[in-house]
Amino acid sequence: MRKVEVVAHKQEWGGLFQDECVRLRDIFGAEMMEVSHIGSTAIPAIHAKPVIDMLAVVRNIDHVAGFNEAMGRIGYKARGENGIAGRRFFSKGGDERSHHVHMFQAGHEDVARHLAFRDYMLAHQDEAEAYSQLKRQLAAEFPEDIMGYVNGKNAFIKMIDERAKRWGCD
């Protein structure tokens, strides 16, 4: 069972992202166009589950399955779309997850959405702090219910997604 744990921001998260980036680029080579640090571990000063979320943009999403075995050798489990059409999702660490890789083909709408959310939160510290407080509250309320935790964040995330979309047009 996955325990819901939210901790204060850790400086080493940026380095863990960079280290894993090198591993992914070694595996995917020219198929991978870019890799970005997303999610709460990419936003300094807020609480987060200690899982490094990575957004990888690939040239052709249909080629990703050909890399599943290599990803397995560095500890990742391939999870297919895992609920999001057009995504390929990988997790590392089993129930003690350390990394998530969200792969999309270039041009997929979720690439821009994830980056806009991160950038908006970086630019709006008050809303980032509200998100941090919500995450701490939900982790206390749902310590052994990851879906309860995730569902509790949905309305806030959708609100920020809308604000980020409008903010990005300014």
PDB file of C-alpha atoms in Angstrom:
ATOM      1  CA  MET A   1       0.000   0.000   0.000  1.00  0.00           C
ATOM      2  CA  ARG A   2       1.273   3.460  -0.908  1.00  0.00           C
ATOM      3  CA  LYS A   3       1.448   5.778   2.076  1.00  0.00           C
ATOM      4  CA  VAL A   4       0.619   9.432   1.442  1.00  0.00           C
ATOM      5  CA  GLU A   5       3.542  11.490   2.701  1.00  0.00           C
ATOM      6  CA  VAL A   6       4.009  15.213   2.105  1.00  0.00           C
ATOM      7  CA  VAL A   7       7.278  16.792   3.205  1.00  0.00           C
ATOM      8  CA  ALA A   8       8.950  20.199   3.147  1.00  0.00           C
ATOM      9  CA  HIS A   9      10.812  21.088  -0.042  1.00  0.00           C
ATOM     10  CA  LYS A  10      14.275  19.547  -0.297  1.00  0.00           C
ATOM     11  CA  GLN A  11      17.169  21.182  -2.163  1.00  0.00           C
ATOM     12  CA  GLU A  12      18.357  17.824  -3.518  1.00  0.00           C
ATOM     13  CA  TRP A  13      15.221  17.351  -5.624  1.00  0.00           C
ATOM     14  CA  GLY A  14      16.677  19.462  -8.430  1.00  0.00           C
ATOM     15  CA  GLY A  15      19.814  17.310  -8.479  1.00  0.00           C
ATOM     16  CA  LEU A  16      17.786  14.101  -8.458  1.00  0.00           C
ATOM     17  CA  PHE A  17      15.893  15.410 -11.474  1.00  0.00           C
ATOM     18  CA  GLN A  18      19.145  16.230 -13.301  1.00  0.00           C
ATOM     19  CA  ASP A  19      20.637  12.796 -12.536  1.00  0.00           C
ATOM     20  CA  GLU A  20      17.562  11.000 -13.844  1.00  0.00           C
ATOM     21  CA  CYS A  21      17.454  13.246 -16.898  1.00  0.00           C
ATOM     22  CA  VAL A  22      20.868  11.910 -17.912  1.00  0.00           C
ATOM     23  CA  ARG A  23      19.641   8.316 -17.562  1.00  0.00           C
ATOM     24  CA  LEU A  24      16.548   8.992 -19.676  1.00  0.00           C
ATOM     25  CA  ARG A  25      18.540  10.731 -22.400  1.00  0.00           C
ATOM     26  CA  ASP A  26      20.971   7.787 -22.472  1.00  0.00           C
ATOM     27  CA  ILE A  27      18.056   5.406 -23.040  1.00  0.00           C
ATOM     28  CA  PHE A  28      15.911   7.397 -25.455  1.00  0.00           C
ATOM     29  CA  GLY A  29      18.596   9.279 -27.386  1.00  0.00           C
ATOM     30  CA  ALA A  30      17.209  11.305 -30.288  1.00  0.00           C
ATOM     31  CA  GLU A  31      13.654  10.037 -29.664  1.00  0.00           C
ATOM     32  CA  MET A  32      13.476  12.312 -26.602  1.00  0.00           C
ATOM     33  CA  MET A  33      13.192  15.975 -27.488  1.00  0.00           C
ATOM     34  CA  GLU A  34      13.064  17.547 -24.027  1.00  0.00           C
ATOM     35  CA  VAL A  35      12.700  16.712 -20.349  1.00  0.00           C
ATOM     36  CA  SER A  36      11.288  19.090 -17.741  1.00  0.00           C
ATOM     37  CA  HIS A  37      10.951  18.940 -13.967  1.00  0.00           C
ATOM     38  CA  ILE A  38       7.258  19.345 -13.133  1.00  0.00           C
ATOM     39  CA  GLY A  39       5.026  18.794 -10.145  1.00  0.00           C
ATOM     40  CA  SER A  40       5.467  20.080  -6.627  1.00  0.00           C
ATOM     41  CA  THR A  41       9.101  19.006  -6.280  1.00  0.00           C
ATOM     42  CA  ALA A  42       9.851  21.575  -9.017  1.00  0.00           C
ATOM     43  CA  ILE A  43       8.352  24.417  -6.937  1.00  0.00           C
ATOM     44  CA  PRO A  44      10.697  25.577  -4.162  1.00  0.00           C
ATOM     45  CA  ALA A  45       9.260  26.341  -0.746  1.00  0.00           C
ATOM     46  CA  ILE A  46       6.141  24.189  -0.965  1.00  0.00           C
ATOM     47  CA  HIS A  47       5.444  20.791   0.524  1.00  0.00           C
ATOM     48  CA  ALA A  48       5.374  17.810  -1.802  1.00  0.00           C
ATOM     49  CA  LYS A  49       5.237  14.066  -1.958  1.00  0.00           C
ATOM     50  CA  PRO A  50       8.941  13.158  -2.317  1.00  0.00           C
ATOM     51  CA  VAL A  51       8.474  11.935  -5.894  1.00  0.00           C
ATOM     52  CA  ILE A  52      10.291  13.622  -8.774  1.00  0.00           C
ATOM     53  CA  ASP A  53       7.806  14.190 -11.600  1.00  0.00           C
ATOM     54  CA  MET A  54       9.387  14.458 -15.029  1.00  0.00           C
ATOM     55  CA  LEU A  55       7.721  15.517 -18.274  1.00  0.00           C
ATOM     56  CA  ALA A  56       9.389  13.962 -21.318  1.00  0.00           C
ATOM     57  CA  VAL A  57       8.486  15.011 -24.842  1.00  0.00           C
ATOM     58  CA  VAL A  58       9.177  12.410 -27.506  1.00  0.00           C
ATOM     59  CA  ARG A  59       9.053  12.502 -31.281  1.00  0.00           C
ATOM     60  CA  ASN A  60       6.683   9.537 -31.636  1.00  0.00           C
ATOM     61  CA  ILE A  61       4.670   8.161 -28.707  1.00  0.00           C
ATOM     62  CA  ASP A  62       4.232   4.847 -30.534  1.00  0.00           C
ATOM     63  CA  HIS A  63       7.988   4.202 -30.247  1.00  0.00           C
ATOM     64  CA  VAL A  64       8.036   4.437 -26.430  1.00  0.00           C
ATOM     65  CA  ALA A  65       7.055   0.799 -25.802  1.00  0.00           C
ATOM     66  CA  GLY A  66      10.293  -0.218 -27.513  1.00  0.00           C
ATOM     67  CA  PHE A  67      12.154   1.323 -24.567  1.00  0.00           C
ATOM     68  CA  ASN A  68      10.170  -0.400 -21.779  1.00  0.00           C
ATOM     69  CA  GLU A  69      12.821  -3.068 -21.180  1.00  0.00           C
ATOM     70  CA  ALA A  70      15.613  -0.489 -20.903  1.00  0.00           C
ATOM     71  CA  MET A  71      13.471   1.563 -18.522  1.00  0.00           C
ATOM     72  CA  GLY A  72      12.914  -1.581 -16.451  1.00  0.00           C
ATOM     73  CA  ARG A  73      16.674  -2.038 -16.132  1.00  0.00           C
ATOM     74  CA  ILE A  74      16.942   1.332 -14.368  1.00  0.00           C
ATOM     75  CA  GLY A  75      14.022   0.560 -12.051  1.00  0.00           C
ATOM     76  CA  TYR A  76      10.948   1.839 -13.890  1.00  0.00           C
ATOM     77  CA  LYS A  77       7.649   0.055 -14.337  1.00  0.00           C
ATOM     78  CA  ALA A  78       5.827   0.832 -17.582  1.00  0.00           C
ATOM     79  CA  ARG A  79       2.183   1.650 -16.842  1.00  0.00           C
ATOM     80  CA  GLY A  80       0.897   2.499 -20.329  1.00  0.00           C
ATOM     81  CA  GLU A  81      -1.403   5.501 -20.597  1.00  0.00           C
ATOM     82  CA  ASN A  82      -2.443   5.113 -16.947  1.00  0.00           C
ATOM     83  CA  GLY A  83      -5.662   7.073 -17.418  1.00  0.00           C
ATOM     84  CA  ILE A  84      -4.483   9.843 -19.762  1.00  0.00           C
ATOM     85  CA  ALA A  85      -4.927   9.286 -23.496  1.00  0.00           C
ATOM     86  CA  GLY A  86      -1.709   9.794 -25.427  1.00  0.00           C
ATOM     87  CA  ARG A  87       0.550   9.539 -22.385  1.00  0.00           C
ATOM     88  CA  ARG A  88       3.034   6.832 -21.485  1.00  0.00           C
ATOM     89  CA  PHE A  89       3.631   6.710 -17.741  1.00  0.00           C
ATOM     90  CA  PHE A  90       6.524   5.130 -15.846  1.00  0.00           C
ATOM     91  CA  SER A  91       6.981   4.867 -12.084  1.00  0.00           C
ATOM     92  CA  LYS A  92      10.111   4.000 -10.135  1.00  0.00           C
ATOM     93  CA  GLY A  93      10.317   2.646  -6.602  1.00  0.00           C
ATOM     94  CA  GLY A  94       7.181   0.500  -6.253  1.00  0.00           C
ATOM     95  CA  ASP A  95       5.164   1.555  -3.191  1.00  0.00           C
ATOM     96  CA  GLU A  96       8.070   3.804  -2.142  1.00  0.00           C
ATOM     97  CA  ARG A  97       8.022   5.772  -5.376  1.00  0.00           C
ATOM     98  CA  SER A  98      10.908   8.080  -6.125  1.00  0.00           C
ATOM     99  CA  HIS A  99      10.221   9.152  -9.738  1.00  0.00           C
ATOM    100  CA  HIS A 100       7.386   9.442 -12.241  1.00  0.00           C
ATOM    101  CA  VAL A 101       7.960   9.970 -15.948  1.00  0.00           C
ATOM    102  CA  HIS A 102       5.049  11.362 -17.940  1.00  0.00           C
ATOM    103  CA  MET A 103       5.802  10.993 -21.680  1.00  0.00           C
ATOM    104  CA  PHE A 104       3.878  12.752 -24.394  1.00  0.00           C
ATOM    105  CA  GLN A 105       4.407  13.185 -28.081  1.00  0.00           C
ATOM    106  CA  ALA A 106       5.385  16.705 -29.140  1.00  0.00           C
ATOM    107  CA  GLY A 107       2.272  18.855 -29.520  1.00  0.00           C
ATOM    108  CA  HIS A 108       0.114  16.994 -26.962  1.00  0.00           C
ATOM    109  CA  GLU A 109      -2.002  19.523 -25.037  1.00  0.00           C
ATOM    110  CA  ASP A 110      -0.906  18.166 -21.646  1.00  0.00           C
ATOM    111  CA  VAL A 111       2.698  19.241 -22.270  1.00  0.00           C
ATOM    112  CA  ALA A 112       1.716  22.913 -22.260  1.00  0.00           C
ATOM    113  CA  ARG A 113      -0.704  22.373 -19.349  1.00  0.00           C
ATOM    114  CA  HIS A 114       1.921  20.816 -17.067  1.00  0.00           C
ATOM    115  CA  LEU A 115       4.502  23.494 -17.862  1.00  0.00           C
ATOM    116  CA  ALA A 116       1.979  26.326 -17.454  1.00  0.00           C
ATOM    117  CA  PHE A 117       0.905  24.979 -14.042  1.00  0.00           C
ATOM    118  CA  ARG A 118       4.511  24.819 -12.835  1.00  0.00           C
ATOM    119  CA  ASP A 119       5.409  28.254 -14.202  1.00  0.00           C
ATOM    120  CA  TYR A 120       2.260  29.846 -12.801  1.00  0.00           C
ATOM    121  CA  MET A 121       2.948  28.433  -9.346  1.00  0.00           C
ATOM    122  CA  LEU A 122       6.553  29.638  -9.505  1.00  0.00           C
ATOM    123  CA  ALA A 123       5.293  33.144 -10.308  1.00  0.00           C
ATOM    124  CA  HIS A 124       2.445  33.190  -7.746  1.00  0.00           C
ATOM    125  CA  GLN A 125       3.871  32.328  -4.336  1.00  0.00           C
ATOM    126  CA  ASP A 126       0.600  32.944  -2.488  1.00  0.00           C
ATOM    127  CA  GLU A 127      -1.226  30.347  -4.577  1.00  0.00           C
ATOM    128  CA  ALA A 128       1.705  27.953  -4.304  1.00  0.00           C
ATOM    129  CA  GLU A 129       1.483  28.273  -0.514  1.00  0.00           C
ATOM    130  CA  ALA A 130      -2.281  27.619  -0.614  1.00  0.00           C
ATOM    131  CA  TYR A 131      -1.571  24.476  -2.643  1.00  0.00           C
ATOM    132  CA  SER A 132       1.077  23.439  -0.136  1.00  0.00           C
ATOM    133  CA  GLN A 133      -1.377  23.844   2.750  1.00  0.00           C
ATOM    134  CA  LEU A 134      -4.062  21.872   0.895  1.00  0.00           C
ATOM    135  CA  LYS A 135      -1.604  19.032   0.256  1.00  0.00           C
ATOM    136  CA  ARG A 136      -0.594  18.872   3.930  1.00  0.00           C
ATOM    137  CA  GLN A 137      -4.252  18.834   4.989  1.00  0.00           C
ATOM    138  CA  LEU A 138      -5.125  16.071   2.505  1.00  0.00           C
ATOM    139  CA  ALA A 139      -2.095  13.970   3.475  1.00  0.00           C
ATOM    140  CA  ALA A 140      -3.232  14.153   7.123  1.00  0.00           C
ATOM    141  CA  GLU A 141      -6.813  13.304   6.150  1.00  0.00           C
ATOM    142  CA  PHE A 142      -5.905  10.466   3.741  1.00  0.00           C
ATOM    143  CA  PRO A 143      -2.599   8.994   5.014  1.00  0.00           C
ATOM    144  CA  GLU A 144      -3.276   5.596   3.436  1.00  0.00           C
ATOM    145  CA  ASP A 145      -5.639   6.568   0.616  1.00  0.00           C
ATOM    146  CA  ILE A 146      -3.722   7.912  -2.388  1.00  0.00           C
ATOM    147  CA  MET A 147      -6.931   8.290  -4.419  1.00  0.00           C
ATOM    148  CA  GLY A 148      -8.583  10.328  -1.666  1.00  0.00           C
ATOM    149  CA  TYR A 149      -5.516  12.569  -1.626  1.00  0.00           C
ATOM    150  CA  VAL A 150      -5.438  12.926  -5.423  1.00  0.00           C
ATOM    151  CA  ASN A 151      -9.196  13.519  -5.684  1.00  0.00           C
ATOM    152  CA  GLY A 152      -8.983  16.155  -2.943  1.00  0.00           C
ATOM    153  CA  LYS A 153      -6.541  18.165  -5.071  1.00  0.00           C
ATOM    154  CA  ASN A 154      -8.509  17.994  -8.321  1.00  0.00           C
ATOM    155  CA  ALA A 155     -10.665  21.123  -7.950  1.00  0.00           C
ATOM    156  CA  PHE A 156      -7.684  23.242  -6.906  1.00  0.00           C
ATOM    157  CA  ILE A 157      -5.554  21.950  -9.783  1.00  0.00           C
ATOM    158  CA  LYS A 158      -8.318  22.644 -12.314  1.00  0.00           C
ATOM    159  CA  MET A 159      -8.688  26.184 -10.956  1.00  0.00           C
ATOM    160  CA  ILE A 160      -4.924  26.800 -11.274  1.00  0.00           C
ATOM    161  CA  ASP A 161      -4.885  25.226 -14.756  1.00  0.00           C
ATOM    162  CA  GLU A 162      -7.516  27.772 -15.859  1.00  0.00           C
ATOM    163  CA  ARG A 163      -5.650  30.679 -14.270  1.00  0.00           C
ATOM    164  CA  ALA A 164      -2.376  29.505 -15.786  1.00  0.00           C
ATOM    165  CA  LYS A 165      -3.964  29.287 -19.230  1.00  0.00           C
ATOM    166  CA  ARG A 166      -5.222  32.879 -18.995  1.00  0.00           C
ATOM    167  CA  TRP A 167      -1.956  34.070 -17.410  1.00  0.00           C
ATOM    168  CA  GLY A 168       0.050  32.538 -20.240  1.00  0.00           C
ATOM    169  CA  CYS A 169      -1.930  34.657 -22.734  1.00  0.00           C
ATOM    170  CA  ASP A 170      -0.980  37.954 -21.066  1.00  0.00           C
TER     171      ASP A 170
END
